[in-house]
Amino acid sequence: MQEMELDEAPLVRYSVEEGVMTLTLDGAANGNALTVAMTEALSDVLENVNRRDDVHCLLLRSSSKHFCTGGNVKDMQSGKDLMDGGIEQVRERLRRSLHRITRALNELDVPSICAVNGAAVGAGCDLALMCDIRLAGTRAVFAESFLRLGLVSGIGGAWFLSRIVGPAKALELTLTSEFLDAEAAKRLGIVTSVYPDDALDREALALAQRIAGSPPLALRMAKKLVRESSQCTLSAALEMAANMQAILLCGSEHKQAVSGFLEQQARQKSLRTECGAA
């Protein structure tokens, strides 16, 4: 197992084991707020994932009681950190800082899982929405709460939320700043499963390991096919599916998977025969 804590930004830790990169937000002092330091540390790791052949699934989690509380309100009041400067400076900082996270997560070749163990509000909610699969602990809460502070989502949450819950519900959640508990989030499809808090990390890791155990090239193509197919015509989806399937059918990864499948079936048949004879 490889484990690293970034010297320049100890707010983020990650480890890689059995094809799963576990990326942990570790800024408990301010609720894992997306400060410049947290944003740069997270972006640096995420932007490197596609270059790593040993990573087949990403698991994003938190070590504290909150997943991510979004922007730091005290910094907003003082005009520091991301908020330092005038309109042009702040806009450019958003593009060059926070948007790095959005692009990196959206462009990941490998599947991503988010384990939400507490508050995921504002930009923290958006961060969770950027992942492919979201799981929650029982005390998790979600909110597009920007209007409470006279803001809108500056990190792309409107794009992700409307695709998950539909435009009308996305508008309702945005315009009311409603807080959703874990079960309400599940009913809306924001999360797929809710687990007891003490079981969340274990269940999330088990799912990540199961996904990471798939043939790597086919895994990446499967993710791309599903995501692209949701935003294109049937004709385009069929053409993409044919191209991907042809590549895979002619490749060694598929042939090895078929051989392994048939060998497993033969072993199971042999065991059934032996049990029957006994």
PDB file of C-alpha atoms in Angstrom:
ATOM      1  CA  MET A   1       0.000   0.000   0.000  1.00  0.00           C
ATOM      2  CA  GLN A   2       1.182   3.496  -0.836  1.00  0.00           C
ATOM      3  CA  GLU A   3       0.237   6.277   1.561  1.00  0.00           C
ATOM      4  CA  MET A   4       1.142   9.925   1.388  1.00  0.00           C
ATOM      5  CA  GLU A   5       0.410  13.145   3.197  1.00  0.00           C
ATOM      6  CA  LEU A   6       1.183  16.181   1.104  1.00  0.00           C
ATOM      7  CA  ASP A   7       3.893  18.208   2.881  1.00  0.00           C
ATOM      8  CA  GLU A   8       2.692  21.482   1.396  1.00  0.00           C
ATOM      9  CA  ALA A   9      -0.971  20.816   2.216  1.00  0.00           C
ATOM     10  CA  PRO A  10      -1.655  18.346   5.035  1.00  0.00           C
ATOM     11  CA  LEU A  11      -5.387  18.959   4.590  1.00  0.00           C
ATOM     12  CA  VAL A  12      -5.537  16.016   2.163  1.00  0.00           C
ATOM     13  CA  ARG A  13      -4.320  12.462   2.587  1.00  0.00           C
ATOM     14  CA  TYR A  14      -4.507   9.573   0.164  1.00  0.00           C
ATOM     15  CA  SER A  15      -3.582   5.926  -0.041  1.00  0.00           C
ATOM     16  CA  VAL A  16      -3.758   3.346  -2.838  1.00  0.00           C
ATOM     17  CA  GLU A  17      -4.481  -0.303  -2.168  1.00  0.00           C
ATOM     18  CA  GLU A  18      -5.914  -3.029  -4.404  1.00  0.00           C
ATOM     19  CA  GLY A  19      -6.727  -0.538  -7.144  1.00  0.00           C
ATOM     20  CA  VAL A  20      -8.627   1.862  -4.859  1.00  0.00           C
ATOM     21  CA  MET A  21      -7.366   5.357  -4.139  1.00  0.00           C
ATOM     22  CA  THR A  22      -8.872   6.515  -0.849  1.00  0.00           C
ATOM     23  CA  LEU A  23      -8.723  10.304  -0.725  1.00  0.00           C
ATOM     24  CA  THR A  24      -9.442  11.788   2.698  1.00  0.00           C
ATOM     25  CA  LEU A  25     -10.326  15.387   3.489  1.00  0.00           C
ATOM     26  CA  ASP A  26      -8.562  16.149   6.762  1.00  0.00           C
ATOM     27  CA  GLY A  27      -9.314  19.756   7.635  1.00  0.00           C
ATOM     28  CA  ALA A  28     -11.451  19.180  10.708  1.00  0.00           C
ATOM     29  CA  ALA A  29     -10.626  22.575  12.224  1.00  0.00           C
ATOM     30  CA  ASN A  30     -12.858  24.397   9.713  1.00  0.00           C
ATOM     31  CA  GLY A  31     -15.204  21.635   8.591  1.00  0.00           C
ATOM     32  CA  ASN A  32     -13.085  20.741   5.559  1.00  0.00           C
ATOM     33  CA  ALA A  33     -13.923  24.144   4.076  1.00  0.00           C
ATOM     34  CA  LEU A  34     -12.795  24.637   0.495  1.00  0.00           C
ATOM     35  CA  THR A  35     -10.106  27.199   1.195  1.00  0.00           C
ATOM     36  CA  VAL A  36      -7.383  27.876  -1.358  1.00  0.00           C
ATOM     37  CA  ALA A  37      -5.090  25.447   0.475  1.00  0.00           C
ATOM     38  CA  MET A  38      -7.700  22.668   0.582  1.00  0.00           C
ATOM     39  CA  THR A  39      -8.706  23.293  -3.026  1.00  0.00           C
ATOM     40  CA  GLU A  40      -5.152  23.175  -4.342  1.00  0.00           C
ATOM     41  CA  ALA A  41      -4.293  20.060  -2.339  1.00  0.00           C
ATOM     42  CA  LEU A  42      -7.405  18.243  -3.541  1.00  0.00           C
ATOM     43  CA  SER A  43      -6.926  19.373  -7.138  1.00  0.00           C
ATOM     44  CA  ASP A  44      -3.293  18.261  -7.203  1.00  0.00           C
ATOM     45  CA  VAL A  45      -4.251  14.706  -6.263  1.00  0.00           C
ATOM     46  CA  LEU A  46      -7.314  14.505  -8.512  1.00  0.00           C
ATOM     47  CA  GLU A  47      -5.483  15.805 -11.573  1.00  0.00           C
ATOM     48  CA  ASN A  48      -2.924  13.043 -11.223  1.00  0.00           C
ATOM     49  CA  VAL A  49      -5.346  10.097 -11.014  1.00  0.00           C
ATOM     50  CA  ASN A  50      -5.707   9.557 -14.770  1.00  0.00           C
ATOM     51  CA  ARG A  51      -1.920   9.172 -15.058  1.00  0.00           C
ATOM     52  CA  ARG A  52      -1.835   6.269 -12.600  1.00  0.00           C
ATOM     53  CA  ASP A  53      -2.206   2.713 -13.866  1.00  0.00           C
ATOM     54  CA  ASP A  54      -2.608   1.403 -10.305  1.00  0.00           C
ATOM     55  CA  VAL A  55      -5.842   3.309  -9.623  1.00  0.00           C
ATOM     56  CA  HIS A  56      -9.116   1.786 -10.846  1.00  0.00           C
ATOM     57  CA  CYS A  57     -11.569   3.506  -8.497  1.00  0.00           C
ATOM     58  CA  LEU A  58     -11.503   6.672  -6.390  1.00  0.00           C
ATOM     59  CA  LEU A  59     -13.091   6.848  -2.940  1.00  0.00           C
ATOM     60  CA  LEU A  60     -13.553  10.359  -1.522  1.00  0.00           C
ATOM     61  CA  ARG A  61     -14.228  10.595   2.219  1.00  0.00           C
ATOM     62  CA  SER A  62     -13.637  12.730   5.298  1.00  0.00           C
ATOM     63  CA  SER A  63     -11.875  12.008   8.568  1.00  0.00           C
ATOM     64  CA  SER A  64     -13.908  14.513  10.600  1.00  0.00           C
ATOM     65  CA  LYS A  65     -17.556  14.880  11.666  1.00  0.00           C
ATOM     66  CA  HIS A  66     -18.320  16.896   8.512  1.00  0.00           C
ATOM     67  CA  PHE A  67     -17.787  15.884   4.908  1.00  0.00           C
ATOM     68  CA  CYS A  68     -17.331  19.422   3.601  1.00  0.00           C
ATOM     69  CA  THR A  69     -19.008  22.634   4.749  1.00  0.00           C
ATOM     70  CA  GLY A  70     -18.234  24.560   1.556  1.00  0.00           C
ATOM     71  CA  GLY A  71     -16.768  28.035   1.738  1.00  0.00           C
ATOM     72  CA  ASN A  72     -15.370  29.497   4.932  1.00  0.00           C
ATOM     73  CA  VAL A  73     -17.907  32.090   6.133  1.00  0.00           C
ATOM     74  CA  LYS A  74     -15.346  33.888   8.303  1.00  0.00           C
ATOM     75  CA  ASP A  75     -13.147  34.350   5.234  1.00  0.00           C
ATOM     76  CA  MET A  76     -16.166  35.700   3.355  1.00  0.00           C
ATOM     77  CA  GLN A  77     -16.735  38.268   6.086  1.00  0.00           C
ATOM     78  CA  SER A  78     -13.104  39.372   6.127  1.00  0.00           C
ATOM     79  CA  GLY A  79     -12.628  39.177   2.355  1.00  0.00           C
ATOM     80  CA  LYS A  80      -9.685  36.782   2.657  1.00  0.00           C
ATOM     81  CA  ASP A  81      -8.612  33.614   0.868  1.00  0.00           C
ATOM     82  CA  LEU A  82     -10.784  32.936  -2.218  1.00  0.00           C
ATOM     83  CA  MET A  83     -12.639  36.205  -1.646  1.00  0.00           C
ATOM     84  CA  ASP A  84      -9.589  38.475  -1.676  1.00  0.00           C
ATOM     85  CA  GLY A  85      -9.695  41.292  -4.244  1.00  0.00           C
ATOM     86  CA  GLY A  86     -12.242  42.731  -6.648  1.00  0.00           C
ATOM     87  CA  ILE A  87     -14.635  41.091  -9.108  1.00  0.00           C
ATOM     88  CA  GLU A  88     -12.004  40.260 -11.737  1.00  0.00           C
ATOM     89  CA  GLN A  89      -9.570  38.811  -9.196  1.00  0.00           C
ATOM     90  CA  VAL A  90     -12.219  36.694  -7.456  1.00  0.00           C
ATOM     91  CA  ARG A  91     -13.642  35.426 -10.761  1.00  0.00           C
ATOM     92  CA  GLU A  92     -10.221  34.412 -12.011  1.00  0.00           C
ATOM     93  CA  ARG A  93      -9.409  32.732  -8.698  1.00  0.00           C
ATOM     94  CA  LEU A  94     -12.619  30.708  -8.905  1.00  0.00           C
ATOM     95  CA  ARG A  95     -11.723  29.614 -12.428  1.00  0.00           C
ATOM     96  CA  ARG A  96      -8.140  28.722 -11.583  1.00  0.00           C
ATOM     97  CA  SER A  97      -8.774  27.218  -8.142  1.00  0.00           C
ATOM     98  CA  LEU A  98     -12.227  25.776  -7.391  1.00  0.00           C
ATOM     99  CA  HIS A  99     -12.939  24.892 -10.999  1.00  0.00           C
ATOM    100  CA  ARG A 100      -9.860  22.659 -11.026  1.00  0.00           C
ATOM    101  CA  ILE A 101     -11.719  20.309  -8.690  1.00  0.00           C
ATOM    102  CA  THR A 102     -14.824  20.326 -10.873  1.00  0.00           C
ATOM    103  CA  ARG A 103     -12.954  19.578 -14.079  1.00  0.00           C
ATOM    104  CA  ALA A 104     -10.721  16.945 -12.502  1.00  0.00           C
ATOM    105  CA  LEU A 105     -13.606  14.985 -10.985  1.00  0.00           C
ATOM    106  CA  ASN A 106     -15.754  15.292 -14.097  1.00  0.00           C
ATOM    107  CA  GLU A 107     -12.894  14.136 -16.324  1.00  0.00           C
ATOM    108  CA  LEU A 108     -11.806  11.154 -14.211  1.00  0.00           C
ATOM    109  CA  ASP A 109     -11.396   8.027 -16.331  1.00  0.00           C
ATOM    110  CA  VAL A 110     -12.047   5.777 -13.344  1.00  0.00           C
ATOM    111  CA  PRO A 111     -15.305   5.591 -11.349  1.00  0.00           C
ATOM    112  CA  SER A 112     -15.556   7.799  -8.262  1.00  0.00           C
ATOM    113  CA  ILE A 113     -17.424   7.111  -5.023  1.00  0.00           C
ATOM    114  CA  CYS A 114     -18.192   9.686  -2.354  1.00  0.00           C
ATOM    115  CA  ALA A 115     -18.856   8.666   1.260  1.00  0.00           C
ATOM    116  CA  VAL A 116     -20.721  11.506   2.984  1.00  0.00           C
ATOM    117  CA  ASN A 117     -20.417  11.141   6.741  1.00  0.00           C
ATOM    118  CA  GLY A 118     -21.843  14.472   7.909  1.00  0.00           C
ATOM    119  CA  ALA A 119     -22.597  17.927   6.532  1.00  0.00           C
ATOM    120  CA  ALA A 120     -22.202  18.366   2.774  1.00  0.00           C
ATOM    121  CA  VAL A 121     -23.439  21.898   2.266  1.00  0.00           C
ATOM    122  CA  GLY A 122     -22.879  24.613  -0.297  1.00  0.00           C
ATOM    123  CA  ALA A 123     -19.778  23.816  -2.319  1.00  0.00           C
ATOM    124  CA  GLY A 124     -19.409  20.701  -0.157  1.00  0.00           C
ATOM    125  CA  CYS A 125     -22.716  19.421  -1.490  1.00  0.00           C
ATOM    126  CA  ASP A 126     -21.544  20.216  -5.017  1.00  0.00           C
ATOM    127  CA  LEU A 127     -18.315  18.322  -4.381  1.00  0.00           C
ATOM    128  CA  ALA A 128     -20.319  15.211  -3.506  1.00  0.00           C
ATOM    129  CA  LEU A 129     -22.550  15.647  -6.572  1.00  0.00           C
ATOM    130  CA  MET A 130     -19.477  15.572  -8.831  1.00  0.00           C
ATOM    131  CA  CYS A 131     -18.757  11.957  -7.911  1.00  0.00           C
ATOM    132  CA  ASP A 132     -20.295   9.095  -9.894  1.00  0.00           C
ATOM    133  CA  ILE A 133     -21.768   7.276  -6.890  1.00  0.00           C
ATOM    134  CA  ARG A 134     -22.698   8.789  -3.537  1.00  0.00           C
ATOM    135  CA  LEU A 135     -23.225   6.918  -0.273  1.00  0.00           C
ATOM    136  CA  ALA A 136     -24.279   8.478   3.025  1.00  0.00           C
ATOM    137  CA  GLY A 137     -24.127   7.814   6.716  1.00  0.00           C
ATOM    138  CA  THR A 138     -27.316   8.278   8.726  1.00  0.00           C
ATOM    139  CA  ARG A 139     -26.272  11.704  10.048  1.00  0.00           C
ATOM    140  CA  ALA A 140     -25.361  13.102   6.632  1.00  0.00           C
ATOM    141  CA  VAL A 141     -27.108  16.278   5.492  1.00  0.00           C
ATOM    142  CA  PHE A 142     -27.086  17.948   2.093  1.00  0.00           C
ATOM    143  CA  ALA A 143     -27.959  21.509   1.100  1.00  0.00           C
ATOM    144  CA  GLU A 144     -27.547  23.874  -1.823  1.00  0.00           C
ATOM    145  CA  SER A 145     -27.468  26.640   0.750  1.00  0.00           C
ATOM    146  CA  PHE A 146     -25.838  29.454  -1.231  1.00  0.00           C
ATOM    147  CA  LEU A 147     -28.817  31.814  -1.184  1.00  0.00           C
ATOM    148  CA  ARG A 148     -28.659  31.924   2.611  1.00  0.00           C
ATOM    149  CA  LEU A 149     -25.426  33.865   2.116  1.00  0.00           C
ATOM    150  CA  GLY A 150     -26.557  35.817  -0.929  1.00  0.00           C
ATOM    151  CA  LEU A 151     -24.594  33.617  -3.344  1.00  0.00           C
ATOM    152  CA  VAL A 152     -25.015  31.044  -6.116  1.00  0.00           C
ATOM    153  CA  SER A 153     -23.050  27.875  -6.676  1.00  0.00           C
ATOM    154  CA  GLY A 154     -19.710  28.972  -8.108  1.00  0.00           C
ATOM    155  CA  ILE A 155     -18.272  25.506  -8.621  1.00  0.00           C
ATOM    156  CA  GLY A 156     -20.762  23.909 -11.027  1.00  0.00           C
ATOM    157  CA  GLY A 157     -23.329  22.456  -8.658  1.00  0.00           C
ATOM    158  CA  ALA A 158     -26.296  23.680 -10.726  1.00  0.00           C
ATOM    159  CA  TRP A 159     -25.080  21.587 -13.680  1.00  0.00           C
ATOM    160  CA  PHE A 160     -24.693  18.407 -11.634  1.00  0.00           C
ATOM    161  CA  LEU A 161     -27.785  18.790  -9.435  1.00  0.00           C
ATOM    162  CA  SER A 162     -30.189  19.364 -12.335  1.00  0.00           C
ATOM    163  CA  ARG A 163     -28.941  16.187 -14.012  1.00  0.00           C
ATOM    164  CA  ILE A 164     -29.431  14.144 -10.854  1.00  0.00           C
ATOM    165  CA  VAL A 165     -32.828  15.351  -9.594  1.00  0.00           C
ATOM    166  CA  GLY A 166     -34.205  17.157 -12.659  1.00  0.00           C
ATOM    167  CA  PRO A 167     -34.433  20.916 -13.320  1.00  0.00           C
ATOM    168  CA  ALA A 168     -37.617  21.558 -11.320  1.00  0.00           C
ATOM    169  CA  LYS A 169     -36.411  19.854  -8.132  1.00  0.00           C
ATOM    170  CA  ALA A 170     -32.971  21.406  -8.557  1.00  0.00           C
ATOM    171  CA  LEU A 171     -34.619  24.824  -8.659  1.00  0.00           C
ATOM    172  CA  GLU A 172     -36.672  24.062  -5.548  1.00  0.00           C
ATOM    173  CA  LEU A 173     -33.627  22.890  -3.582  1.00  0.00           C
ATOM    174  CA  THR A 174     -31.598  25.870  -4.770  1.00  0.00           C
ATOM    175  CA  LEU A 175     -34.226  28.542  -4.198  1.00  0.00           C
ATOM    176  CA  THR A 176     -35.248  27.290  -0.745  1.00  0.00           C
ATOM    177  CA  SER A 177     -31.766  26.277   0.525  1.00  0.00           C
ATOM    178  CA  GLU A 178     -33.560  23.226   1.960  1.00  0.00           C
ATOM    179  CA  PHE A 179     -31.525  20.836   4.092  1.00  0.00           C
ATOM    180  CA  LEU A 180     -31.987  17.159   3.238  1.00  0.00           C
ATOM    181  CA  ASP A 181     -31.251  14.313   5.603  1.00  0.00           C
ATOM    182  CA  ALA A 182     -29.737  11.091   4.298  1.00  0.00           C
ATOM    183  CA  GLU A 183     -33.049   9.318   3.650  1.00  0.00           C
ATOM    184  CA  ALA A 184     -34.516  12.313   1.821  1.00  0.00           C
ATOM    185  CA  ALA A 185     -31.370  12.484  -0.304  1.00  0.00           C
ATOM    186  CA  LYS A 186     -31.771   8.801  -1.117  1.00  0.00           C
ATOM    187  CA  ARG A 187     -35.385   9.276  -2.212  1.00  0.00           C
ATOM    188  CA  LEU A 188     -34.248  11.975  -4.644  1.00  0.00           C
ATOM    189  CA  GLY A 189     -31.408   9.858  -6.029  1.00  0.00           C
ATOM    190  CA  ILE A 190     -28.713  12.125  -4.605  1.00  0.00           C
ATOM    191  CA  VAL A 191     -27.331   9.092  -2.772  1.00  0.00           C
ATOM    192  CA  THR A 192     -27.874   5.455  -3.672  1.00  0.00           C
ATOM    193  CA  SER A 193     -27.497   3.925  -0.200  1.00  0.00           C
ATOM    194  CA  VAL A 194     -27.603   4.988   3.452  1.00  0.00           C
ATOM    195  CA  TYR A 195     -25.606   3.115   6.094  1.00  0.00           C
ATOM    196  CA  PRO A 196     -25.115   3.408   9.844  1.00  0.00           C
ATOM    197  CA  ASP A 197     -22.395   5.971  10.470  1.00  0.00           C
ATOM    198  CA  ASP A 198     -19.976   3.398  11.857  1.00  0.00           C
ATOM    199  CA  ALA A 199     -20.421   1.211   8.767  1.00  0.00           C
ATOM    200  CA  LEU A 200     -20.167   3.880   6.059  1.00  0.00           C
ATOM    201  CA  ASP A 201     -16.416   3.703   5.452  1.00  0.00           C
ATOM    202  CA  ARG A 202     -16.446  -0.089   5.425  1.00  0.00           C
ATOM    203  CA  GLU A 203     -19.330  -0.298   2.957  1.00  0.00           C
ATOM    204  CA  ALA A 204     -17.888   2.420   0.723  1.00  0.00           C
ATOM    205  CA  LEU A 205     -14.516   0.696   0.584  1.00  0.00           C
ATOM    206  CA  ALA A 206     -16.149  -2.668  -0.165  1.00  0.00           C
ATOM    207  CA  LEU A 207     -18.014  -1.135  -3.107  1.00  0.00           C
ATOM    208  CA  ALA A 208     -14.857   0.580  -4.352  1.00  0.00           C
ATOM    209  CA  GLN A 209     -12.899  -2.683  -4.162  1.00  0.00           C
ATOM    210  CA  ARG A 210     -15.648  -4.542  -6.006  1.00  0.00           C
ATOM    211  CA  ILE A 211     -15.605  -1.965  -8.797  1.00  0.00           C
ATOM    212  CA  ALA A 212     -11.800  -1.804  -8.908  1.00  0.00           C
ATOM    213  CA  GLY A 213     -11.661  -5.579  -9.396  1.00  0.00           C
ATOM    214  CA  SER A 214     -13.144  -5.295 -12.899  1.00  0.00           C
ATOM    215  CA  PRO A 215     -10.930  -5.421 -16.015  1.00  0.00           C
ATOM    216  CA  PRO A 216      -9.341  -1.930 -16.083  1.00  0.00           C
ATOM    217  CA  LEU A 217      -9.825  -0.956 -19.729  1.00  0.00           C
ATOM    218  CA  ALA A 218     -13.403  -2.228 -19.868  1.00  0.00           C
ATOM    219  CA  LEU A 219     -14.129  -0.461 -16.564  1.00  0.00           C
ATOM    220  CA  ARG A 220     -13.054   2.911 -17.931  1.00  0.00           C
ATOM    221  CA  MET A 221     -14.964   2.378 -21.166  1.00  0.00           C
ATOM    222  CA  ALA A 222     -18.097   1.308 -19.270  1.00  0.00           C
ATOM    223  CA  LYS A 223     -18.054   4.516 -17.238  1.00  0.00           C
ATOM    224  CA  LYS A 224     -17.530   6.658 -20.330  1.00  0.00           C
ATOM    225  CA  LEU A 225     -20.272   4.839 -22.263  1.00  0.00           C
ATOM    226  CA  VAL A 226     -22.890   5.330 -19.543  1.00  0.00           C
ATOM    227  CA  ARG A 227     -22.039   8.998 -18.962  1.00  0.00           C
ATOM    228  CA  GLU A 228     -21.814   9.938 -22.643  1.00  0.00           C
ATOM    229  CA  SER A 229     -24.942   7.961 -23.547  1.00  0.00           C
ATOM    230  CA  SER A 230     -27.000  10.001 -21.085  1.00  0.00           C
ATOM    231  CA  GLN A 231     -26.214  13.162 -23.054  1.00  0.00           C
ATOM    232  CA  CYS A 232     -26.307  12.088 -26.697  1.00  0.00           C
ATOM    233  CA  THR A 233     -28.678  10.604 -29.276  1.00  0.00           C
ATOM    234  CA  LEU A 234     -29.343   6.872 -29.497  1.00  0.00           C
ATOM    235  CA  SER A 235     -27.544   6.782 -32.837  1.00  0.00           C
ATOM    236  CA  ALA A 236     -24.415   8.323 -31.326  1.00  0.00           C
ATOM    237  CA  ALA A 237     -24.620   6.010 -28.303  1.00  0.00           C
ATOM    238  CA  LEU A 238     -24.851   2.931 -30.543  1.00  0.00           C
ATOM    239  CA  GLU A 239     -21.871   4.055 -32.612  1.00  0.00           C
ATOM    240  CA  MET A 240     -19.811   4.618 -29.469  1.00  0.00           C
ATOM    241  CA  ALA A 241     -20.886   1.243 -28.059  1.00  0.00           C
ATOM    242  CA  ALA A 242     -19.889  -0.537 -31.268  1.00  0.00           C
ATOM    243  CA  ASN A 243     -16.465   1.116 -31.291  1.00  0.00           C
ATOM    244  CA  MET A 244     -15.777   0.298 -27.650  1.00  0.00           C
ATOM    245  CA  GLN A 245     -17.076  -3.266 -27.904  1.00  0.00           C
ATOM    246  CA  ALA A 246     -14.973  -3.989 -30.972  1.00  0.00           C
ATOM    247  CA  ILE A 247     -11.833  -2.774 -29.210  1.00  0.00           C
ATOM    248  CA  LEU A 248     -12.593  -4.875 -26.150  1.00  0.00           C
ATOM    249  CA  LEU A 249     -13.617  -8.027 -28.049  1.00  0.00           C
ATOM    250  CA  CYS A 250     -10.324  -8.000 -29.910  1.00  0.00           C
ATOM    251  CA  GLY A 251      -8.219  -7.300 -26.833  1.00  0.00           C
ATOM    252  CA  SER A 252      -6.327  -9.543 -24.432  1.00  0.00           C
ATOM    253  CA  GLU A 253      -8.201  -8.242 -21.383  1.00  0.00           C
ATOM    254  CA  HIS A 254     -11.488  -9.693 -22.647  1.00  0.00           C
ATOM    255  CA  LYS A 255      -9.906 -12.993 -23.579  1.00  0.00           C
ATOM    256  CA  GLN A 256      -8.337 -13.343 -20.128  1.00  0.00           C
ATOM    257  CA  ALA A 257     -11.661 -12.503 -18.479  1.00  0.00           C
ATOM    258  CA  VAL A 258     -13.471 -15.150 -20.544  1.00  0.00           C
ATOM    259  CA  SER A 259     -10.841 -17.780 -19.710  1.00  0.00           C
ATOM    260  CA  GLY A 260     -11.109 -16.936 -16.013  1.00  0.00           C
ATOM    261  CA  PHE A 261     -14.908 -17.103 -16.144  1.00  0.00           C
ATOM    262  CA  LEU A 262     -14.919 -20.528 -17.805  1.00  0.00           C
ATOM    263  CA  GLU A 263     -12.297 -21.861 -15.396  1.00  0.00           C
ATOM    264  CA  GLN A 264     -14.385 -20.712 -12.449  1.00  0.00           C
ATOM    265  CA  GLN A 265     -17.482 -22.373 -13.883  1.00  0.00           C
ATOM    266  CA  ALA A 266     -15.540 -25.600 -14.348  1.00  0.00           C
ATOM    267  CA  ARG A 267     -14.323 -25.508 -10.732  1.00  0.00           C
ATOM    268  CA  GLN A 268     -17.839 -24.900  -9.437  1.00  0.00           C
ATOM    269  CA  LYS A 269     -19.192 -27.767 -11.540  1.00  0.00           C
ATOM    270  CA  SER A 270     -16.449 -30.050 -10.244  1.00  0.00           C
ATOM    271  CA  LEU A 271     -17.265 -29.122  -6.641  1.00  0.00           C
ATOM    272  CA  ARG A 272     -20.971 -29.793  -7.189  1.00  0.00           C
ATOM    273  CA  THR A 273     -20.141 -33.180  -8.689  1.00  0.00           C
ATOM    274  CA  GLU A 274     -17.916 -34.063  -5.736  1.00  0.00           C
ATOM    275  CA  CYS A 275     -20.589 -32.988  -3.239  1.00  0.00           C
ATOM    276  CA  GLY A 276     -23.190 -35.057  -5.086  1.00  0.00           C
ATOM    277  CA  ALA A 277     -20.965 -38.109  -5.083  1.00  0.00           C
ATOM    278  CA  ALA A 278     -20.349 -37.734  -1.357  1.00  0.00           C
TER     279      ALA A 278
END
